[in-house]
Amino acid sequence: MLQTARLTLREIEVSDAPTVHLHLNDPAVTADLLPLPQPYTLEFVQEWIADLRAGKFGDGIMFTILCGETFIGTMYLHVDQQHRHAEIGYWLGKAYWGQGYATEAGREVIRYGFEKLYLRRIYAYYFARNRGSCRVLEKLDLKYEGTQRQDIMKDGEFVDIGFCGLLRSEWEHV
């Protein structure tokens, strides 16, 4: 479990599935996430969380972000131990956007990745059109590394994917 001034981050549990299901059926929340299976059922979410916790998707951790007792989103590190790097990703329920929660959680997850998992690099991919997510990553000191043009099909159109990264040596000097 990780703690910040306002947030608690703990490993996701199957009991979180109803809230995940609720948020990930909000088109505003999923507009800039990779395409999800449709319909996105509660049963699918429960099975996905169980598989995630069992390690069926590789190494890493999916954190539930709690503000008090309220589930507001998730943040994950998908870890590749061989190369000592991890992808960071996140989403928040719409009611929690613009309040600094993603940045606050991200700082703690990055610290955890570098200090506890001994990562050398943390990186992120994001929909280039998503200025809010881009801004969060900038606040986390991830450096823009490029754009994969028309890389992902989302809602019938090809969209650009930006990517950025942070080296442990850069993080240590921030």
CSV table of C-alpha atoms in Angstrom, one decimal:
chain,number,residue,atom,x,y,z
A,1,MET,CA,0.0,0.0,0.0
A,2,LEU,CA,1.2,3.5,-0.9
A,3,GLN,CA,0.1,6.7,0.8
A,4,THR,CA,0.2,10.4,-0.3
A,5,ALA,CA,-1.2,13.5,1.4
A,6,ARG,CA,-4.7,12.8,0.0
A,7,LEU,CA,-4.6,9.4,-1.5
A,8,THR,CA,-4.2,5.7,-0.7
A,9,LEU,CA,-3.0,3.4,-3.4
A,10,ARG,CA,-3.5,-0.4,-2.9
A,11,GLU,CA,-3.5,-3.4,-5.1
A,12,ILE,CA,-6.7,-3.8,-7.0
A,13,GLU,CA,-9.1,-6.4,-5.7
A,14,VAL,CA,-12.0,-8.3,-7.3
A,15,SER,CA,-14.3,-6.5,-4.9
A,16,ASP,CA,-13.4,-3.3,-6.8
A,17,ALA,CA,-15.0,-4.7,-10.0
A,18,PRO,CA,-18.4,-2.9,-9.6
A,19,THR,CA,-16.8,0.5,-9.4
A,20,VAL,CA,-14.3,-0.2,-12.2
A,21,HIS,CA,-17.3,-1.4,-14.3
A,22,LEU,CA,-19.2,1.8,-13.5
A,23,HIS,CA,-16.4,4.1,-14.5
A,24,LEU,CA,-15.3,2.2,-17.6
A,25,ASN,CA,-18.7,2.3,-19.0
A,26,ASP,CA,-18.6,6.1,-19.0
A,27,PRO,CA,-17.7,7.2,-22.6
A,28,ALA,CA,-15.9,10.3,-21.2
A,29,VAL,CA,-13.5,8.1,-19.2
A,30,THR,CA,-12.9,5.6,-22.0
A,31,ALA,CA,-12.6,8.1,-24.9
A,32,ASP,CA,-8.8,8.2,-24.6
A,33,LEU,CA,-8.2,4.6,-23.4
A,34,LEU,CA,-7.3,1.7,-25.6
A,35,PRO,CA,-10.5,0.1,-26.9
A,36,LEU,CA,-12.3,-2.1,-24.4
A,37,PRO,CA,-14.4,-5.1,-25.2
A,38,GLN,CA,-18.0,-4.2,-25.7
A,39,PRO,CA,-20.2,-4.8,-23.9
A,40,TYR,CA,-17.9,-4.2,-20.9
A,41,THR,CA,-19.7,-6.4,-18.4
A,42,LEU,CA,-19.2,-6.8,-14.7
A,43,GLU,CA,-18.3,-10.4,-15.2
A,44,PHE,CA,-15.6,-9.5,-17.6
A,45,VAL,CA,-14.2,-7.0,-15.1
A,46,GLN,CA,-14.2,-9.5,-12.3
A,47,GLU,CA,-12.4,-12.1,-14.4
A,48,TRP,CA,-9.9,-9.5,-15.7
A,49,ILE,CA,-9.0,-8.4,-12.1
A,50,ALA,CA,-8.7,-12.1,-11.0
A,51,ASP,CA,-6.4,-12.8,-14.0
A,52,LEU,CA,-4.4,-9.7,-13.3
A,53,ARG,CA,-3.8,-10.6,-9.7
A,54,ALA,CA,-2.8,-14.1,-10.7
A,55,GLY,CA,-0.1,-12.7,-13.0
A,56,LYS,CA,-1.6,-13.8,-16.3
A,57,PHE,CA,-0.7,-10.5,-17.9
A,58,GLY,CA,3.0,-10.5,-16.8
A,59,ASP,CA,4.7,-8.6,-14.0
A,60,GLY,CA,3.4,-5.5,-12.5
A,61,ILE,CA,0.8,-4.0,-10.2
A,62,MET,CA,-2.5,-2.3,-10.7
A,63,PHE,CA,-3.2,0.2,-7.9
A,64,THR,CA,-6.7,1.3,-6.9
A,65,ILE,CA,-6.6,5.0,-6.2
A,66,LEU,CA,-8.7,5.9,-3.1
A,67,CYS,CA,-9.5,9.4,-1.8
A,68,GLY,CA,-10.6,8.6,1.7
A,69,GLU,CA,-12.8,5.6,1.2
A,70,THR,CA,-13.8,6.6,-2.4
A,71,PHE,CA,-12.5,4.7,-5.4
A,72,ILE,CA,-11.5,7.4,-7.9
A,73,GLY,CA,-9.4,5.4,-10.5
A,74,THR,CA,-6.5,3.1,-11.1
A,75,MET,CA,-2.8,3.4,-11.9
A,76,TYR,CA,-0.5,0.6,-13.0
A,77,LEU,CA,3.1,-0.2,-13.6
A,78,HIS,CA,3.5,-3.0,-16.2
A,79,VAL,CA,7.0,-4.2,-15.3
A,80,ASP,CA,9.7,-5.8,-17.5
A,81,GLN,CA,12.3,-7.0,-15.0
A,82,GLN,CA,14.7,-8.1,-17.7
A,83,HIS,CA,15.1,-4.6,-19.0
A,84,ARG,CA,14.3,-2.9,-15.6
A,85,HIS,CA,11.6,-0.7,-17.1
A,86,ALA,CA,7.9,-0.3,-16.7
A,87,GLU,CA,5.0,1.3,-18.5
A,88,ILE,CA,2.8,3.6,-16.3
A,89,GLY,CA,-0.8,4.1,-17.1
A,90,TYR,CA,-3.9,5.4,-15.4
A,91,TRP,CA,-7.5,6.5,-15.6
A,92,LEU,CA,-9.7,8.5,-13.2
A,93,GLY,CA,-13.5,8.8,-12.9
A,94,LYS,CA,-14.7,11.9,-14.6
A,95,ALA,CA,-15.8,13.6,-11.3
A,96,TYR,CA,-12.1,13.5,-10.2
A,97,TRP,CA,-10.5,15.1,-13.2
A,98,GLY,CA,-8.6,18.4,-12.9
A,99,GLN,CA,-7.9,18.1,-9.1
A,100,GLY,CA,-4.3,16.9,-9.2
A,101,TYR,CA,-5.1,13.3,-8.2
A,102,ALA,CA,-3.4,11.7,-11.2
A,103,THR,CA,-0.2,13.7,-10.7
A,104,GLU,CA,-0.2,13.0,-6.9
A,105,ALA,CA,-0.7,9.3,-7.4
A,106,GLY,CA,1.8,9.2,-10.3
A,107,ARG,CA,4.6,10.8,-8.2
A,108,GLU,CA,4.1,8.1,-5.6
A,109,VAL,CA,4.0,5.2,-8.1
A,110,ILE,CA,7.1,6.5,-9.9
A,111,ARG,CA,8.9,6.8,-6.5
A,112,TYR,CA,7.8,3.2,-5.8
A,113,GLY,CA,9.1,2.0,-9.2
A,114,PHE,CA,12.5,3.5,-8.8
A,115,GLU,CA,13.1,3.0,-5.1
A,116,LYS,CA,11.4,-0.4,-4.5
A,117,LEU,CA,11.4,-2.1,-7.9
A,118,TYR,CA,14.9,-0.7,-8.8
A,119,LEU,CA,13.6,0.3,-12.3
A,120,ARG,CA,15.9,2.1,-14.6
A,121,ARG,CA,13.2,3.7,-16.8
A,122,ILE,CA,9.5,4.4,-16.6
A,123,TYR,CA,7.6,5.3,-19.7
A,124,ALA,CA,4.0,6.0,-20.9
A,125,TYR,CA,1.9,6.0,-24.1
A,126,TYR,CA,-1.0,8.4,-24.4
A,127,PHE,CA,-3.5,9.5,-27.1
A,128,ALA,CA,-1.8,12.6,-28.5
A,129,ARG,CA,-5.1,14.4,-28.6
A,130,ASN,CA,-5.5,14.0,-24.8
A,131,ARG,CA,-4.0,17.2,-23.5
A,132,GLY,CA,-4.9,16.5,-19.9
A,133,SER,CA,-3.0,13.2,-19.8
A,134,CYS,CA,-0.1,14.8,-21.6
A,135,ARG,CA,0.0,17.5,-19.0
A,136,VAL,CA,0.0,15.0,-16.1
A,137,LEU,CA,3.0,13.2,-17.7
A,138,GLU,CA,4.8,16.5,-18.1
A,139,LYS,CA,4.2,17.3,-14.4
A,140,LEU,CA,5.6,13.9,-13.6
A,141,ASP,CA,8.8,14.9,-15.5
A,142,LEU,CA,8.4,12.3,-18.3
A,143,LYS,CA,10.1,13.6,-21.4
A,144,TYR,CA,8.4,13.6,-24.8
A,145,GLU,CA,10.1,11.0,-27.0
A,146,GLY,CA,7.9,11.0,-30.1
A,147,THR,CA,4.6,10.3,-31.8
A,148,GLN,CA,3.5,7.1,-33.5
A,149,ARG,CA,1.2,8.6,-36.2
A,150,GLN,CA,-2.2,7.0,-36.8
A,151,ASP,CA,-1.1,4.1,-34.7
A,152,ILE,CA,-4.3,2.9,-33.0
A,153,MET,CA,-7.8,2.4,-34.4
A,154,LYS,CA,-10.2,4.0,-31.9
A,155,ASP,CA,-13.9,4.5,-32.7
A,156,GLY,CA,-13.5,4.1,-36.4
A,157,GLU,CA,-10.5,6.4,-36.8
A,158,PHE,CA,-6.7,6.0,-36.6
A,159,VAL,CA,-5.3,8.2,-33.8
A,160,ASP,CA,-1.8,9.3,-33.0
A,161,ILE,CA,0.0,7.9,-29.9
A,162,GLY,CA,2.5,10.0,-28.0
A,163,PHE,CA,5.2,8.5,-25.9
A,164,CYS,CA,7.4,9.8,-23.1
A,165,GLY,CA,9.8,8.5,-20.5
A,166,LEU,CA,11.8,9.2,-17.4
A,167,LEU,CA,15.1,7.7,-16.5
A,168,ARG,CA,16.0,6.9,-12.9
A,169,SER,CA,19.0,9.3,-13.2
A,170,GLU,CA,16.7,12.1,-14.3
A,171,TRP,CA,14.3,11.4,-11.5
A,172,GLU,CA,17.1,11.4,-8.9
A,173,HIS,CA,18.1,14.9,-10.0
A,174,VAL,CA,14.6,16.5,-9.9
